[in-house]
Amino acid sequence: VDMSPTISIITLNFNGLNTAIKRQRLSEWIKKQDTNICCLEETCFKCKDTYQLKVKAYKGLAMISSI
Protein backbone atom coordinates (compact mmCIF):
# COMPACT_ATOMS: atom_id res chain seq x y z
CA VAL A 1 0.00 0.00 0.00
CA ASP A 2 1.38 3.40 -1.04
CA MET A 3 1.11 5.73 1.97
CA SER A 4 2.83 8.74 0.40
CA PRO A 5 0.80 11.95 0.54
CA THR A 6 -0.51 13.33 -2.73
CA ILE A 7 -1.69 16.76 -3.81
CA SER A 8 -4.24 17.18 -6.56
CA ILE A 9 -4.13 20.41 -8.59
CA ILE A 10 -6.59 21.54 -11.26
CA THR A 11 -6.00 24.55 -13.49
CA LEU A 12 -8.77 26.00 -15.66
CA ASN A 13 -8.62 28.84 -18.15
CA PHE A 14 -11.77 30.92 -18.63
CA ASN A 15 -12.78 33.79 -20.82
CA GLY A 16 -14.46 35.50 -17.89
CA LEU A 17 -16.75 34.30 -15.12
CA ASN A 18 -19.06 37.27 -15.35
CA THR A 19 -22.37 35.39 -15.58
CA ALA A 20 -24.02 33.78 -12.59
CA ILE A 21 -24.67 30.52 -14.45
CA LYS A 22 -20.96 30.10 -15.30
CA ARG A 23 -20.02 30.67 -11.65
CA GLN A 24 -22.71 28.27 -10.40
CA ARG A 25 -21.70 25.50 -12.80
CA LEU A 26 -18.04 25.96 -11.98
CA SER A 27 -18.73 25.85 -8.25
CA GLU A 28 -20.74 22.64 -8.61
CA TRP A 29 -18.06 21.04 -10.78
CA ILE A 30 -15.24 21.95 -8.37
CA LYS A 31 -17.18 20.42 -5.46
CA LYS A 32 -17.38 17.11 -7.36
CA GLN A 33 -13.62 16.99 -7.89
CA ASP A 34 -11.36 15.57 -5.23
CA THR A 35 -8.70 18.26 -5.46
CA ASN A 36 -6.59 20.24 -3.03
CA ILE A 37 -5.84 23.26 -5.21
CA CYS A 38 -7.87 24.77 -8.03
CA CYS A 39 -6.30 27.53 -10.15
CA LEU A 40 -8.63 29.70 -12.23
CA GLU A 41 -7.10 31.78 -14.99
CA GLU A 42 -8.61 34.69 -16.93
CA THR A 43 -11.66 35.03 -14.70
CA CYS A 44 -11.78 38.78 -15.45
CA PHE A 45 -12.42 39.42 -11.73
CA LYS A 46 -11.04 42.35 -9.87
CA CYS A 47 -10.15 41.79 -6.20
CA LYS A 48 -13.41 43.41 -5.07
CA ASP A 49 -15.42 40.93 -7.20
CA THR A 50 -14.07 37.66 -5.80
CA TYR A 51 -17.05 37.33 -3.45
CA GLN A 52 -19.01 36.31 -6.57
CA LEU A 53 -17.31 32.91 -6.66
CA LYS A 54 -17.82 30.87 -3.52
CA VAL A 55 -17.09 27.17 -3.29
CA LYS A 56 -18.05 25.85 0.13
CA ALA A 57 -15.53 23.01 0.02
CA TYR A 58 -12.64 25.51 -0.07
CA LYS A 59 -11.54 27.53 2.93
CA GLY A 60 -9.44 30.17 1.25
CA LEU A 61 -9.03 32.22 -1.85
CA ALA A 62 -5.88 33.70 -3.27
CA MET A 63 -6.04 36.06 -6.20
CA ILE A 64 -3.17 37.11 -8.41
CA SER A 65 -3.90 39.60 -11.13
CA SER A 66 -1.95 41.76 -13.51
CA ILE A 67 -4.80 44.26 -13.84
mmCIF file of C-alpha atoms in Angstrom:
data_model
loop_
_atom_site.group_PDB
_atom_site.id
_atom_site.type_symbol
_atom_site.label_atom_id
_atom_site.label_comp_id
_atom_site.label_asym_id
_atom_site.label_seq_id
_atom_site.Cartn_x
_atom_site.Cartn_y
_atom_site.Cartn_z
ATOM 1 C CA VAL A 1 0.000 0.000 0.000
ATOM 2 C CA ASP A 2 1.380 3.398 -1.035
ATOM 3 C CA MET A 3 1.107 5.731 1.973
ATOM 4 C CA SER A 4 2.829 8.741 0.399
ATOM 5 C CA PRO A 5 0.802 11.951 0.536
ATOM 6 C CA THR A 6 -0.506 13.333 -2.727
ATOM 7 C CA ILE A 7 -1.687 16.756 -3.811
ATOM 8 C CA SER A 8 -4.237 17.176 -6.558
ATOM 9 C CA ILE A 9 -4.128 20.409 -8.589
ATOM 10 C CA ILE A 10 -6.586 21.542 -11.256
ATOM 11 C CA THR A 11 -5.997 24.548 -13.495
ATOM 12 C CA LEU A 12 -8.768 26.001 -15.655
ATOM 13 C CA ASN A 13 -8.616 28.843 -18.153
ATOM 14 C CA PHE A 14 -11.769 30.924 -18.632
ATOM 15 C CA ASN A 15 -12.779 33.785 -20.815
ATOM 16 C CA GLY A 16 -14.458 35.498 -17.889
ATOM 17 C CA LEU A 17 -16.746 34.295 -15.124
ATOM 18 C CA ASN A 18 -19.063 37.268 -15.345
ATOM 19 C CA THR A 19 -22.369 35.387 -15.581
ATOM 20 C CA ALA A 20 -24.015 33.781 -12.588
ATOM 21 C CA ILE A 21 -24.670 30.517 -14.447
ATOM 22 C CA LYS A 22 -20.964 30.105 -15.297
ATOM 23 C CA ARG A 23 -20.024 30.673 -11.648
ATOM 24 C CA GLN A 24 -22.708 28.273 -10.399
ATOM 25 C CA ARG A 25 -21.704 25.496 -12.802
ATOM 26 C CA LEU A 26 -18.037 25.962 -11.976
ATOM 27 C CA SER A 27 -18.735 25.847 -8.250
ATOM 28 C CA GLU A 28 -20.742 22.641 -8.611
ATOM 29 C CA TRP A 29 -18.057 21.040 -10.782
ATOM 30 C CA ILE A 30 -15.244 21.947 -8.370
ATOM 31 C CA LYS A 31 -17.184 20.425 -5.463
ATOM 32 C CA LYS A 32 -17.383 17.113 -7.360
ATOM 33 C CA GLN A 33 -13.618 16.985 -7.890
ATOM 34 C CA ASP A 34 -11.358 15.574 -5.233
ATOM 35 C CA THR A 35 -8.705 18.259 -5.456
ATOM 36 C CA ASN A 36 -6.588 20.244 -3.027
ATOM 37 C CA ILE A 37 -5.838 23.260 -5.212
ATOM 38 C CA CYS A 38 -7.875 24.773 -8.034
ATOM 39 C CA CYS A 39 -6.304 27.534 -10.152
ATOM 40 C CA LEU A 40 -8.629 29.704 -12.233
ATOM 41 C CA GLU A 41 -7.101 31.778 -14.992
ATOM 42 C CA GLU A 42 -8.615 34.691 -16.934
ATOM 43 C CA THR A 43 -11.663 35.029 -14.696
ATOM 44 C CA CYS A 44 -11.780 38.783 -15.448
ATOM 45 C CA PHE A 45 -12.419 39.416 -11.733
ATOM 46 C CA LYS A 46 -11.039 42.353 -9.870
ATOM 47 C CA CYS A 47 -10.153 41.792 -6.195
ATOM 48 C CA LYS A 48 -13.412 43.410 -5.068
ATOM 49 C CA ASP A 49 -15.423 40.928 -7.203
ATOM 50 C CA THR A 50 -14.067 37.657 -5.802
ATOM 51 C CA TYR A 51 -17.049 37.328 -3.455
ATOM 52 C CA GLN A 52 -19.013 36.310 -6.574
ATOM 53 C CA LEU A 53 -17.312 32.911 -6.656
ATOM 54 C CA LYS A 54 -17.825 30.869 -3.521
ATOM 55 C CA VAL A 55 -17.090 27.171 -3.288
ATOM 56 C CA LYS A 56 -18.054 25.852 0.133
ATOM 57 C CA ALA A 57 -15.528 23.012 0.017
ATOM 58 C CA TYR A 58 -12.645 25.513 -0.071
ATOM 59 C CA LYS A 59 -11.538 27.526 2.934
ATOM 60 C CA GLY A 60 -9.439 30.167 1.247
ATOM 61 C CA LEU A 61 -9.033 32.224 -1.852
ATOM 62 C CA ALA A 62 -5.876 33.695 -3.267
ATOM 63 C CA MET A 63 -6.038 36.056 -6.200
ATOM 64 C CA ILE A 64 -3.171 37.112 -8.407
ATOM 65 C CA SER A 65 -3.901 39.595 -11.131
ATOM 66 C CA SER A 66 -1.950 41.758 -13.506
ATOM 67 C CA ILE A 67 -4.802 44.256 -13.841
#
